[in-house]
XYZ file of C-alpha atoms in Angstrom:
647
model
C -28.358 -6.637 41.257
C -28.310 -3.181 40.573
C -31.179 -1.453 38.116
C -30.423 -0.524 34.943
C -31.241 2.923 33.961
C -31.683 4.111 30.035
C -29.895 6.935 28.708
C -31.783 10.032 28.807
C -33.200 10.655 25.037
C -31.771 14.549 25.593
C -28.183 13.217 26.053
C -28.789 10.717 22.877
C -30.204 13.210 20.734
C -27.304 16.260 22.217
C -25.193 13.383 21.272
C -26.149 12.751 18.154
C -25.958 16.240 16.872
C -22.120 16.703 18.032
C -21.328 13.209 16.175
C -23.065 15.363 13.274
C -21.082 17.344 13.288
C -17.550 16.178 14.141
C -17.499 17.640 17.383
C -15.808 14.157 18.264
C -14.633 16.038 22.136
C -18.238 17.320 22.866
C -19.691 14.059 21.899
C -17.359 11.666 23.851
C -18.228 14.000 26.959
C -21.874 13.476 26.083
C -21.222 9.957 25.975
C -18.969 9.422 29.397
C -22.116 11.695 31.038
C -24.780 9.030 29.718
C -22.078 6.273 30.602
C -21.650 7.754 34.175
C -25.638 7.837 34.849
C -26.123 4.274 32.864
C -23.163 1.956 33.677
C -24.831 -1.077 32.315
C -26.815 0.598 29.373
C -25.167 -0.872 26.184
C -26.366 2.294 24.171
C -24.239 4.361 26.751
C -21.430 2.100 25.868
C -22.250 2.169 22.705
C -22.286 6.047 22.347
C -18.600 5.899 24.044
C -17.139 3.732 21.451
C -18.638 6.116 18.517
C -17.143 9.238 20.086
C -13.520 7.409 20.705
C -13.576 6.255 16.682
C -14.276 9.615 15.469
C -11.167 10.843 17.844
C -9.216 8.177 16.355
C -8.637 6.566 19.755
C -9.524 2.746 18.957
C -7.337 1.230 21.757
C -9.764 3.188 24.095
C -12.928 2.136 21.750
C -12.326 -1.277 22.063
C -13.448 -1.772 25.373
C -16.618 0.182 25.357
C -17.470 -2.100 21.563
C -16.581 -5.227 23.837
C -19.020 -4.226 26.351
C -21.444 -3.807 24.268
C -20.733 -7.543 22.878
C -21.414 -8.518 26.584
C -25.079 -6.753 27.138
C -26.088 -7.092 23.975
C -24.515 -10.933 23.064
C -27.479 -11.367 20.400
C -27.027 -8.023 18.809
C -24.638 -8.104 15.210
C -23.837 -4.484 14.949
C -22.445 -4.539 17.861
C -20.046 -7.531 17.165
C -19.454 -5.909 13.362
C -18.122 -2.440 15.633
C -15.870 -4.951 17.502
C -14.604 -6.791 14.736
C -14.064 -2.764 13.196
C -11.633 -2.186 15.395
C -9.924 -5.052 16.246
C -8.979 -4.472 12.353
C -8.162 -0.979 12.685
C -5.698 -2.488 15.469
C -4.841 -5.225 13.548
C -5.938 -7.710 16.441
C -6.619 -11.167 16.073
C -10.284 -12.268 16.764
C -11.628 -9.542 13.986
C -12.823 -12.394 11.303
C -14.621 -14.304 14.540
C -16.361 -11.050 15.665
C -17.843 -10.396 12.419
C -18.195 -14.259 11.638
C -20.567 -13.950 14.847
C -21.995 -10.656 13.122
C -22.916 -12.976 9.906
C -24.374 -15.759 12.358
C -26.963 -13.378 13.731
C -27.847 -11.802 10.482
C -27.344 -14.024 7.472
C -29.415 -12.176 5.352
C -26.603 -9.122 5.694
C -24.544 -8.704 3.114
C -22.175 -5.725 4.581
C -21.711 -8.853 7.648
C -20.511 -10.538 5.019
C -17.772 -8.498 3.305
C -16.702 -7.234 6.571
C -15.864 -11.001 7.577
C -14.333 -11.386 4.346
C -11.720 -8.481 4.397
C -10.748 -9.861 7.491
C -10.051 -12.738 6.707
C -8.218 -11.264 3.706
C -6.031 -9.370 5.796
C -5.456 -12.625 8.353
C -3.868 -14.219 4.500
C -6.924 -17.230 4.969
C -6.503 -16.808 1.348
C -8.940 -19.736 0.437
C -11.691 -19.519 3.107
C -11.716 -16.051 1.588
C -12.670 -17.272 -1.303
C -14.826 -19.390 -0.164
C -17.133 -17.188 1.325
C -17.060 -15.001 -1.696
C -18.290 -17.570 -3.777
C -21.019 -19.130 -1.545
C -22.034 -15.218 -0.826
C -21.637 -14.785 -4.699
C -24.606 -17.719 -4.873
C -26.985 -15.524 -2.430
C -25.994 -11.933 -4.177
C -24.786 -12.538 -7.603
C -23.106 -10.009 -9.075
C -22.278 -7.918 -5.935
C -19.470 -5.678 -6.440
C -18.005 -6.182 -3.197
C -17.780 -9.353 -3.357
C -16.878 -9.567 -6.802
C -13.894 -7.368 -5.776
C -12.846 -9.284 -2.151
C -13.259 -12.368 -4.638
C -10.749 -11.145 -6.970
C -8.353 -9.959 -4.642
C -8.132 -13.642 -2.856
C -7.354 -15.137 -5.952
C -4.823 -12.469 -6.912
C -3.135 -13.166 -3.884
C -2.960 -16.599 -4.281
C -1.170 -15.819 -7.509
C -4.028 -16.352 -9.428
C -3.950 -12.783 -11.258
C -5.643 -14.512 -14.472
C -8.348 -15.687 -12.339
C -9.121 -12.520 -10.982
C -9.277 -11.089 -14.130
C -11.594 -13.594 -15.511
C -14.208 -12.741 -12.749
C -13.513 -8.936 -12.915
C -14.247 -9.470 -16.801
C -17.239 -11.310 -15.876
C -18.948 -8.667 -13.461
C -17.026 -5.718 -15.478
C -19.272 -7.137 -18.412
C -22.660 -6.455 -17.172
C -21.572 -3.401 -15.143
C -18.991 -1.369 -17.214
C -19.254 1.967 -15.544
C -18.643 0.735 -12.032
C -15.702 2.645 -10.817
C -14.698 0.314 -8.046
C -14.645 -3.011 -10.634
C -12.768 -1.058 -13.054
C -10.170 0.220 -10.868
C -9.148 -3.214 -9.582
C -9.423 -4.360 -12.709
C -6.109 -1.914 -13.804
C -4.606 -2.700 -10.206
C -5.123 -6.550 -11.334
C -3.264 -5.917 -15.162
C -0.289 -4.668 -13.752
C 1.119 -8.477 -12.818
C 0.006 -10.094 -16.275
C 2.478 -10.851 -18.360
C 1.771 -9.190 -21.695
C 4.213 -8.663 -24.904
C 2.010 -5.490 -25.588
C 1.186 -3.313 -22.960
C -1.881 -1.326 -25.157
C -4.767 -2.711 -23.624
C -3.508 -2.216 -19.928
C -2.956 1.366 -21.193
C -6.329 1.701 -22.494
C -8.007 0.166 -19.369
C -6.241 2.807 -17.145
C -7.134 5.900 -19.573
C -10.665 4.500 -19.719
C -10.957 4.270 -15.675
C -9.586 7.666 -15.883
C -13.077 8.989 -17.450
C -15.023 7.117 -15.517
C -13.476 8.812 -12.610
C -13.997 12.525 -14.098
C -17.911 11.762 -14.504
C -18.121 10.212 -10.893
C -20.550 11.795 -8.246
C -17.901 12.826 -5.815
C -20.516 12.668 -2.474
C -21.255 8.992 -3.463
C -19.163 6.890 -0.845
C -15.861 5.326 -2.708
C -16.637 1.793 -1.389
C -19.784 1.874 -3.793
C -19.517 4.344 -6.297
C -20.613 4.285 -10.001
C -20.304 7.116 -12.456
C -23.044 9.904 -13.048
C -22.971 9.817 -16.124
C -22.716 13.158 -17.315
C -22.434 14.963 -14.289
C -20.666 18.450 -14.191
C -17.881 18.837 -12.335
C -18.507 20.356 -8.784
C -17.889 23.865 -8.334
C -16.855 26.164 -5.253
C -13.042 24.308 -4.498
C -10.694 27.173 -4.916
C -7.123 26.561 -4.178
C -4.561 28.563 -3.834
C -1.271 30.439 -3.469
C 2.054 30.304 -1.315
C 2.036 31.255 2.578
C 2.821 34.746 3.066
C 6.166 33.746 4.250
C 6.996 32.152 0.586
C 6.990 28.826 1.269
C 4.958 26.128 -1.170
C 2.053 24.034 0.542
C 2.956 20.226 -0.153
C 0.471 17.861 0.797
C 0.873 13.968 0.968
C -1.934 12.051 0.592
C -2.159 8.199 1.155
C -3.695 5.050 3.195
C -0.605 3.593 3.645
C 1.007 6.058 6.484
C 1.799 2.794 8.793
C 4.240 -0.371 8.643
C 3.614 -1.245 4.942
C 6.150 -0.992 1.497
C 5.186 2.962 0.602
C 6.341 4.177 4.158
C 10.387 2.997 3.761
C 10.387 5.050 0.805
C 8.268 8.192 1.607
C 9.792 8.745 4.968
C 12.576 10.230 3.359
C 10.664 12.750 1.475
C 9.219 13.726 4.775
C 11.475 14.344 7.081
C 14.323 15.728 4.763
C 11.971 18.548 2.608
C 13.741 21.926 2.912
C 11.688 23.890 5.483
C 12.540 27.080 4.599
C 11.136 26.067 1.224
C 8.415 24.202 1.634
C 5.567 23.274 4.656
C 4.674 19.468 4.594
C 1.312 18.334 5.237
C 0.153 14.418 5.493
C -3.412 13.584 4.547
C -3.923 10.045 6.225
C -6.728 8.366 4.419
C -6.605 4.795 6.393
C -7.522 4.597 10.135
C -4.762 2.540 11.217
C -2.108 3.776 12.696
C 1.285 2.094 14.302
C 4.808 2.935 15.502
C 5.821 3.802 11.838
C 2.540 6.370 11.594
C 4.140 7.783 14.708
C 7.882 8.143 13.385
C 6.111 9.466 10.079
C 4.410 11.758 12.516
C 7.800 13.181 13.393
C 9.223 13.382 10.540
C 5.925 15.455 9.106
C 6.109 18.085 12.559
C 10.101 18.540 12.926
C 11.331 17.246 9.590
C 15.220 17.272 9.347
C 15.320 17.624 13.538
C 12.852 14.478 13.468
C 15.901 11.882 13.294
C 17.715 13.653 16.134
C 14.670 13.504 18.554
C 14.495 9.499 17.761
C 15.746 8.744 20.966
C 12.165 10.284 22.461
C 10.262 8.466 19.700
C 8.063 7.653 22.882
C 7.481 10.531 23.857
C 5.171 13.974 22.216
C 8.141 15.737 20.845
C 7.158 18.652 19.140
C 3.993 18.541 19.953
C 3.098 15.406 18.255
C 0.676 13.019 19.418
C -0.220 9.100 19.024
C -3.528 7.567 18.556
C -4.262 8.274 21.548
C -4.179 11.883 20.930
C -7.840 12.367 19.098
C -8.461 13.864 15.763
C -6.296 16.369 14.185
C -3.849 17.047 17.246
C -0.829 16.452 15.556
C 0.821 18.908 13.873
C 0.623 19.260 9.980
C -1.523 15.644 10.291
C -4.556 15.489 8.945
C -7.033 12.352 9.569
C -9.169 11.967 6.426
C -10.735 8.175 6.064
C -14.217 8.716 7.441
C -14.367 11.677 4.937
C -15.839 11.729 1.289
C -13.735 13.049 -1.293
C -15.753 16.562 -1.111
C -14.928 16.912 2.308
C -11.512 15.606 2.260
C -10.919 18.116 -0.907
C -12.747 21.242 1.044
C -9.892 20.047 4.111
C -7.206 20.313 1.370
C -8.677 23.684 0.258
C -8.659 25.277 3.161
C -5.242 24.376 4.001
C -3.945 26.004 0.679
C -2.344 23.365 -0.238
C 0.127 24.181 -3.838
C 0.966 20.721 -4.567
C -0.502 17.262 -3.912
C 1.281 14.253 -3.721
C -1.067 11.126 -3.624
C 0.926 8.029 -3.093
C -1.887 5.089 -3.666
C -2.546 5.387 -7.570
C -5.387 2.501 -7.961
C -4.281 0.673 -5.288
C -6.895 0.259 -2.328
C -7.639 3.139 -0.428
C -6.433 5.545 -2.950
C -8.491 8.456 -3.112
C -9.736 9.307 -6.846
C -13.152 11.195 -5.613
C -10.686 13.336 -4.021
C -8.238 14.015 -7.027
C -10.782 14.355 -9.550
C -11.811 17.274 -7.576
C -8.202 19.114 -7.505
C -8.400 20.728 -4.673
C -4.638 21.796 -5.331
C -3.391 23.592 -8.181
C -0.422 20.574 -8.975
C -1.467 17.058 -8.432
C 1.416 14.366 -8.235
C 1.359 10.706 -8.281
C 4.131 8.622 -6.304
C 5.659 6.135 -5.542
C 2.768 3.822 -4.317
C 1.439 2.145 -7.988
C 3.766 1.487 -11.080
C 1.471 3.061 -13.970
C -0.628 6.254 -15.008
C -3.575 6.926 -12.815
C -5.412 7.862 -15.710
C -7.403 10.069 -13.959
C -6.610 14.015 -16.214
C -6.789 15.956 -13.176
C -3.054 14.681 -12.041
C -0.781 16.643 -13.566
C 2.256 14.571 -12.964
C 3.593 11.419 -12.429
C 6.958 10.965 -10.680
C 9.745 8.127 -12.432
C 13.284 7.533 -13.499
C 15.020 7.167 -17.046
C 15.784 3.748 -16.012
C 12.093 3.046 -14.865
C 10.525 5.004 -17.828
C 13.596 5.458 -20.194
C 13.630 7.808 -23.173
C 12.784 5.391 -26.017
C 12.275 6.394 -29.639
C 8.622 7.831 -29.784
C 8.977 8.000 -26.252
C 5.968 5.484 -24.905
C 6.528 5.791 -21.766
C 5.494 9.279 -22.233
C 2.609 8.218 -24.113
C 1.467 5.457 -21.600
C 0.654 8.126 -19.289
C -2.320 10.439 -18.842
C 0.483 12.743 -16.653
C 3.757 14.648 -17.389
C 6.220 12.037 -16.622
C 8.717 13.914 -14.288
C 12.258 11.359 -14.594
C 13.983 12.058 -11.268
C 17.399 10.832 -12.012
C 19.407 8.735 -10.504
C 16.306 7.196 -8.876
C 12.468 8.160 -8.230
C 12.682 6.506 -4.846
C 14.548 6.919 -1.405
C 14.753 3.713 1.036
C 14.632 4.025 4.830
C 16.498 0.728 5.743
C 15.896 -1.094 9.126
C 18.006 -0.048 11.896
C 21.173 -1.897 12.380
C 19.803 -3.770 15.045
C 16.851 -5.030 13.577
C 19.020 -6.074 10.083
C 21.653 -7.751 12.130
C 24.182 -9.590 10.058
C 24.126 -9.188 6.004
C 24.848 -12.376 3.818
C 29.085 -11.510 3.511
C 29.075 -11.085 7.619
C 27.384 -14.189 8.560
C 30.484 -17.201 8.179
C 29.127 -18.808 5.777
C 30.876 -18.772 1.794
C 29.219 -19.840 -0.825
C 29.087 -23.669 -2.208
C 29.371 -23.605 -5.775
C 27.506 -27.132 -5.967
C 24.496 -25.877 -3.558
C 23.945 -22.154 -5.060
C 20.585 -21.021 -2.984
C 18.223 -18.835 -4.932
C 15.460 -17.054 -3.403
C 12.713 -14.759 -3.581
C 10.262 -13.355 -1.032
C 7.649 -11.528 -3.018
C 4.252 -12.074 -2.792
C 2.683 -14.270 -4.552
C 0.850 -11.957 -6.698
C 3.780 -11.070 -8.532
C 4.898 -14.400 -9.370
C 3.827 -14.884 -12.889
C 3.662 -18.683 -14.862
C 5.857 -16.868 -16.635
C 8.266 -16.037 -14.121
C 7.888 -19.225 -12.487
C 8.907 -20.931 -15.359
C 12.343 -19.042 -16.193
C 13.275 -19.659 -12.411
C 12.563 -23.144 -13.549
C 15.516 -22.908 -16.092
C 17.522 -21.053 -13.993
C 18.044 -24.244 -11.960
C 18.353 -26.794 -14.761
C 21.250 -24.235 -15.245
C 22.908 -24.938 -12.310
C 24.040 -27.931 -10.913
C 22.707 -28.901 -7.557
C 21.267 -25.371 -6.893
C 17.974 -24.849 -5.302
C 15.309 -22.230 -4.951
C 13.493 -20.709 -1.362
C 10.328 -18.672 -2.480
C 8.979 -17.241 0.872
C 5.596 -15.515 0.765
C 2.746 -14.696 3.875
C 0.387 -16.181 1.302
C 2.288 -19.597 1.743
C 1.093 -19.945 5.694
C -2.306 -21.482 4.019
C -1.480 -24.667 2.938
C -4.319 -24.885 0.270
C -2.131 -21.987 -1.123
C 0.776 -23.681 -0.922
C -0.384 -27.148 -2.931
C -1.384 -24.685 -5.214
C 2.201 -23.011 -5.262
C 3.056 -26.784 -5.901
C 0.726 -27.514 -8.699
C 1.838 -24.393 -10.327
C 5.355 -25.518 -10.150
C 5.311 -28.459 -11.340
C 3.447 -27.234 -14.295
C 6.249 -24.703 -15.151
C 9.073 -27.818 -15.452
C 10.265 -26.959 -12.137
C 11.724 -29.532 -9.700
C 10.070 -29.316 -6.667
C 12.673 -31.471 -4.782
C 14.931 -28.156 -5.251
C 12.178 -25.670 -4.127
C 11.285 -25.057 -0.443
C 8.239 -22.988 0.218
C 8.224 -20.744 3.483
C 5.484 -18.629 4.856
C 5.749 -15.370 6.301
C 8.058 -14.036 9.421
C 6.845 -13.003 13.052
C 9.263 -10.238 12.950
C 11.092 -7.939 10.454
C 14.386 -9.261 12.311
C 13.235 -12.732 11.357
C 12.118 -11.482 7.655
C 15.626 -10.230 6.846
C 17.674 -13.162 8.268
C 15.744 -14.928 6.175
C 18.321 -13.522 3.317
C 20.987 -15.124 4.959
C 19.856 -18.315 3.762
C 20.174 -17.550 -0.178
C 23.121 -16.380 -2.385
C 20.768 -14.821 -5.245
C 17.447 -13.380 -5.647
C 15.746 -13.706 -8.662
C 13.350 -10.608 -9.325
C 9.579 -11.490 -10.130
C 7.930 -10.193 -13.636
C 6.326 -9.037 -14.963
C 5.714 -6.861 -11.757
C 9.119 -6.648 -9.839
C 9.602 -6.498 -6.404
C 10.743 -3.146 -4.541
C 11.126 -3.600 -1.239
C 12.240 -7.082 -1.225
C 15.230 -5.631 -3.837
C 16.017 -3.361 -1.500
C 15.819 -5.704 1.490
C 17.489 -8.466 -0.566
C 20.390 -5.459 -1.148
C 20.862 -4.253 1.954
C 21.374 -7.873 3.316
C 24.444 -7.946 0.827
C 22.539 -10.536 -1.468
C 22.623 -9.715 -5.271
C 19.130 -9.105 -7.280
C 19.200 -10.563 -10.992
C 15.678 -9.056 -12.721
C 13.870 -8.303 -15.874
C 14.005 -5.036 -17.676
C 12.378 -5.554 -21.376
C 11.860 -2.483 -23.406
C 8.739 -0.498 -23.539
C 9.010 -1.344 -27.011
C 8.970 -4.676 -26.033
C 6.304 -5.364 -23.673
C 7.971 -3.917 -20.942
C 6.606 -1.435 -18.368
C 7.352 0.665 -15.654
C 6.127 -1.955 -12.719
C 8.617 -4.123 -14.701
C 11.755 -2.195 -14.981
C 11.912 -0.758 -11.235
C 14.895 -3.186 -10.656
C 16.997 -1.994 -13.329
C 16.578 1.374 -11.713
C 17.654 -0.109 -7.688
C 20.643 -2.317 -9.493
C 21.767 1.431 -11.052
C 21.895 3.225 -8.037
C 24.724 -0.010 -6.680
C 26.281 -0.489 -9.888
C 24.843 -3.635 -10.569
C 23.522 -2.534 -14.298
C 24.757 -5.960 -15.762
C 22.253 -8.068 -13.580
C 19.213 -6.154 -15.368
C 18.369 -8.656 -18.339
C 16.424 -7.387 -21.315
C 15.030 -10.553 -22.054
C 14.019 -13.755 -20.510
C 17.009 -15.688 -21.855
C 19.339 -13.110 -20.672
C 17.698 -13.420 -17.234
C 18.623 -17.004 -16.986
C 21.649 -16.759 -18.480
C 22.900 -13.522 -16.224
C 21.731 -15.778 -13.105
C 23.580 -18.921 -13.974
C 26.788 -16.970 -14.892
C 26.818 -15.038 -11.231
C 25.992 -18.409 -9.679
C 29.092 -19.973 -11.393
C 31.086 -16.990 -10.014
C 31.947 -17.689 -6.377
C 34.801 -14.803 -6.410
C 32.287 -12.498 -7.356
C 29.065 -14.002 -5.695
C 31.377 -13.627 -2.111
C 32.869 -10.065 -2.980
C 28.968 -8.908 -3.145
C 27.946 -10.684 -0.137
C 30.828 -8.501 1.684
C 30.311 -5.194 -0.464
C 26.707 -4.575 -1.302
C 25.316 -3.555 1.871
C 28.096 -0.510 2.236
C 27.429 -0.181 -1.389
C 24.077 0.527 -0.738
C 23.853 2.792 2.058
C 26.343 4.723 0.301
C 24.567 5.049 -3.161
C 21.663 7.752 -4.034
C 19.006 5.029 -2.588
C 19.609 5.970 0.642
C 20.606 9.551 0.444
C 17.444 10.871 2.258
C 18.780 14.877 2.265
C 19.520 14.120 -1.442
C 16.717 13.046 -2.800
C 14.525 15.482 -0.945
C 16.451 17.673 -2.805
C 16.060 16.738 -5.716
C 12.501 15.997 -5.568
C 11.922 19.447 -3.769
C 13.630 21.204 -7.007
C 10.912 19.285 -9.221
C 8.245 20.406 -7.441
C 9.338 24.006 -7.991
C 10.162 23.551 -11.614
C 6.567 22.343 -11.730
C 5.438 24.673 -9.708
C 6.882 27.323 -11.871
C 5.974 25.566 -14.926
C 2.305 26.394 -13.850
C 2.848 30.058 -12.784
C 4.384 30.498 -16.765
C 1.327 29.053 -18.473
């Protein structure tokens, strides 16, 4: 057997130093030197893995963290770094790494919510839960698990629940940031006729966030109360050549919702007029971060050089590349919001677009800061940050109309910019992947078996909700209902799903629950199955509408007034239908939802001439004019731009 030799302590503490500093390269030479001298020493191997995260290269890392598993079988930080990046690469076997983590050290509560967020993201919905509570029994009132707790039950479609235990812990801790902010993200899918205290609860998070210490980590953070605002972040100015700085910031640069519609925006921004810089606050990264890549380095040319999508067109890397390679990418999730800012600052960026809002990973100890002169929020949350320091807030006047008073206006802590005929821009799948929409497949529609469907998550389907569906099939005769949601794979979920049902008057012979799809190819012939999709409230689906459009299947949704109880995250339908001419399927009220959905259901003619039309319709409307709308959002960045330069 051969000897094992320790690392030398010069390497270790040389090594140290570089990871100090971010000299990620230096350090991962460092490492592979100690590595090369101590092949079996699990601190070499150990050293390696730390180098390859801070390049960003986790395929690479996982090895060296799986070694260390294998010297060190007894030790739990090393199965926690495993577990790390098996989630970063979205691997299965993260939850049993860290469940192994939690074995070894019980008495570790950061074990804990590791294991917990991944089983969050594997949808085990209820042992989730589970563990929050018994961990809840050993470390009441932690606000990680308070938070992991909430977002189980929210998922489950329990967004009442969740409440109720943010409440609780929001109670006895009112300034902590992190409680607060899911506690808005939470509001947005109750059902409310008055949307004043969700308006409140955003503007008060909003202060909270202005008197945060911005070098205390996000994950834990609670307000300073007091505290000045830091000092010494300048931005400034266009480039020399005339050209405005845009920066996009967001966690969500990967396969998930915000990419189909901020893709776009990316690739089709006028060069000549602006230069486009991603901030990429989340470490994982996929073959969408490497198409948004493209787009970001060679903008308009990136959908010619698809062909090479393999391949470093451009000069732009993969994951494999290692820390800030690719061009106008910036990697900024191990950073605190001062040094993320400072990164900002020195890039000179004019105008920030942050495309979380309070969902998780945004970045508010970043944007309180303002490390550019215009801050913009996009796309990615469906209400006012609340945070001052943004400056704008990017809609429609069919999202946020023009009502008398104007409370959509005053629902906001930002200028509402209404970018007309619709705030978003959808990327569909490739013809390929769609395959066949609902008019193309053979099959006509049965006017004594009409098929109703939706495939939002469960989050966003409300008692309420559940309960109009409910009518909607008493309506008519011999139709049924598909609801299809990844939270449905659990079946604890599912007799849940039942229960809840059942409650709501509905017929649960007529309703067939599905789970989630392997594949996106799967996902979308999934829409081949139904005739109609009924929109959720009051939170309404986006992605699904536009999924559910392009697959030539009609959307009938909810659009109430501001005035009356309606919101943005509400009326984001009406604005899709617009864009394909489908205005009359946007109900102001929950009778005219039912009624709107029976009367296209007893329409075959009609029902069938959608099937045929809507997908053409679609890819032929604003929605998916990508030059267009880049356009058009470019020109409102310049009018607020300008705006700025007048004041």
């Amino acid at each position: 057997m051969r000897n094992r030799v320790a690392v030398s302590a010069g390497i270790v503490k040389q090594f140290q130093q570089a990871m100090s500093l971010e000299r990620f390269a230096q350090a991962r030479t460092l490492a592979e030197q100690a590595l090369a001298a101590s092949p079996d020493d699990a601190v070499a191997h150990d050293m390696v893995r730390s180098a390859l995260v801070g390049l960003s290269m986790y395929e690479a890392a996982l090895g060296s963290a799986r070694r260390v598993t294998e010297l060190l079988p007894m030790h739990a930080g090393g199965w926690s770094s495993y577990g790390a990046i098996l989630g970063v690469l979205e691997r299965e076997g993260a939850a049993a790494a860290f469940a192994r983590a939690v074995e070894l050290e019980p008495e570790q509560v950061g074990f804990r919510l590791e294991l917990i967020t991944a089983l969050l993201n594997a949808r085990r919905l209820a042992e989730a839960e589970a563990a929050c509570r018994l961990a809840l029994e050993r470390w009441p009132g932690e606000t990680g698990l308070v938070f992991r707790l909430a977002a189980a039950l929210s998922e489950q479609g329990r967004p009442g629940d969740a409440a109720a235990e943010l409440g609780a812990a929001l109670f006895k801790d009112p300034a902590n940031l992190h409680l607060a902010m899911t506690m808005c993200a939470n509001s947005n899918y109750a059902w409310c006729e008055d949307q004043a205290a969700n308006i409140a609860r955003h503007k008060n998070f909003g202060r909270l966030v202005m008197l945060a210490d911005p070098r205390t980590p996000m994950k834990h953070a609670k307000p300073k109360m007091g505290g000045a605002m830091p000092t010494g972040l300048k931005a400034g100015g266009r480039g020399k050549d005339g050209r405005l700085r845009v920066g996009f910031l967001s966690s969500d640069f990967r396969a998930h919702s915000v990419a189909w519609f901020i893709e776009p925006v990316l690739m089709h921004l006028d060069r000549s007029k602006f230069e486009v810089i991603a901030y990429s606050s989340d470490p994982r990264e996929d073959e969408v971060t490497r198409r948004l890549q493209r787009a970001v380095a060679l903008g308009p040319m990136a959908e010619k050089s698809e062909e090479g999508a393999g391949a470093n067109a451009g000069g732009v890397g993969g994951t494999g590349g290692g820390g800030n390679a690719v061009k106008g990418w910036r990697r900024v999730a191990m950073m605190d919001g001062y040094r993320a800012a400072k990164l900002i600052v020195d890039d000179r960026v004019d105008v920030l677009v942050e495309l979380n809002g309070l969902t998780a990973g945004g970045r508010w100890d970043l944007l309180r800061l303002k490390p550019a002169p215009i801050q913009i929020t996009y796309c990615g949350y469906p209400n006012t940050t609340g945070i001052p320091s943004v400056d704008y807030r990017v809609v429609d006047s069919a999202t946020d109309p023009v009502e008398e008073g104007d409370p959509a206006q005053k629902a906001c802590v930002e200028k509402l910019i209404r970018l007309d005929p619709c705030f978003l821009c959808y990327r569909p799948a490739s013809s390929t992947v769609m395959g066949l929409s609902r008019g193309e497949c053979g099959r006509g529609v049965d006017s004594g078996a009409v098929v109703f469907g939706s495939f939002n998550n469960l989050t966003k389907v409300s008692d309420v909700c559940l309960s109009a569906w409910g009518r909607v099939l008493r309506e008519v005769a011999g139709s049924t209902l598909v609801i299809k949601s990844p939270a449905l794979a659990d079946e604890s979920v599912r007799a849940l799903s039942e229960k809840r049902l059942a409650t709501a008057g509905v017929d649960l012979s007529r309703v067939r629950l599905l789970g989630g799809e392997k594949s996106t190819a799967e996902h979308l012939g999934r829409y081949r199955e139904i005739d109609i999709a009924l929109d959720t409230f009051p939170y309404a689906g986006t992605t699904t509408t536009c999924e559910a459009l392009v697959m030539g299947v009609p959307v009938v949704c909810l659009c109430r007034a501001f005035g009356k109880g309606g919101s943005h995250a509400e009326r984001v339908g009406a604005s899709l239908l617009r864009c394909v001419g489908l205005e009359d399927l946007a109900a102001g009220s929950i009778d005219e939802f039912v009624q709107r959905a029976a009367d296209l259901a007893r329409d075959t003619q009609k029902l069938e001439e959608l099937h045929r039309t809507l997908r053409g319709r679609l890819m032929g409307s604003a929605l998916c004019d990508g030059p267009g709308h880049a356009r058009r959002f470019g020109e409102a960045i310049v009018q607020a731009w300008n705006s700025l330069a007048g004041s």
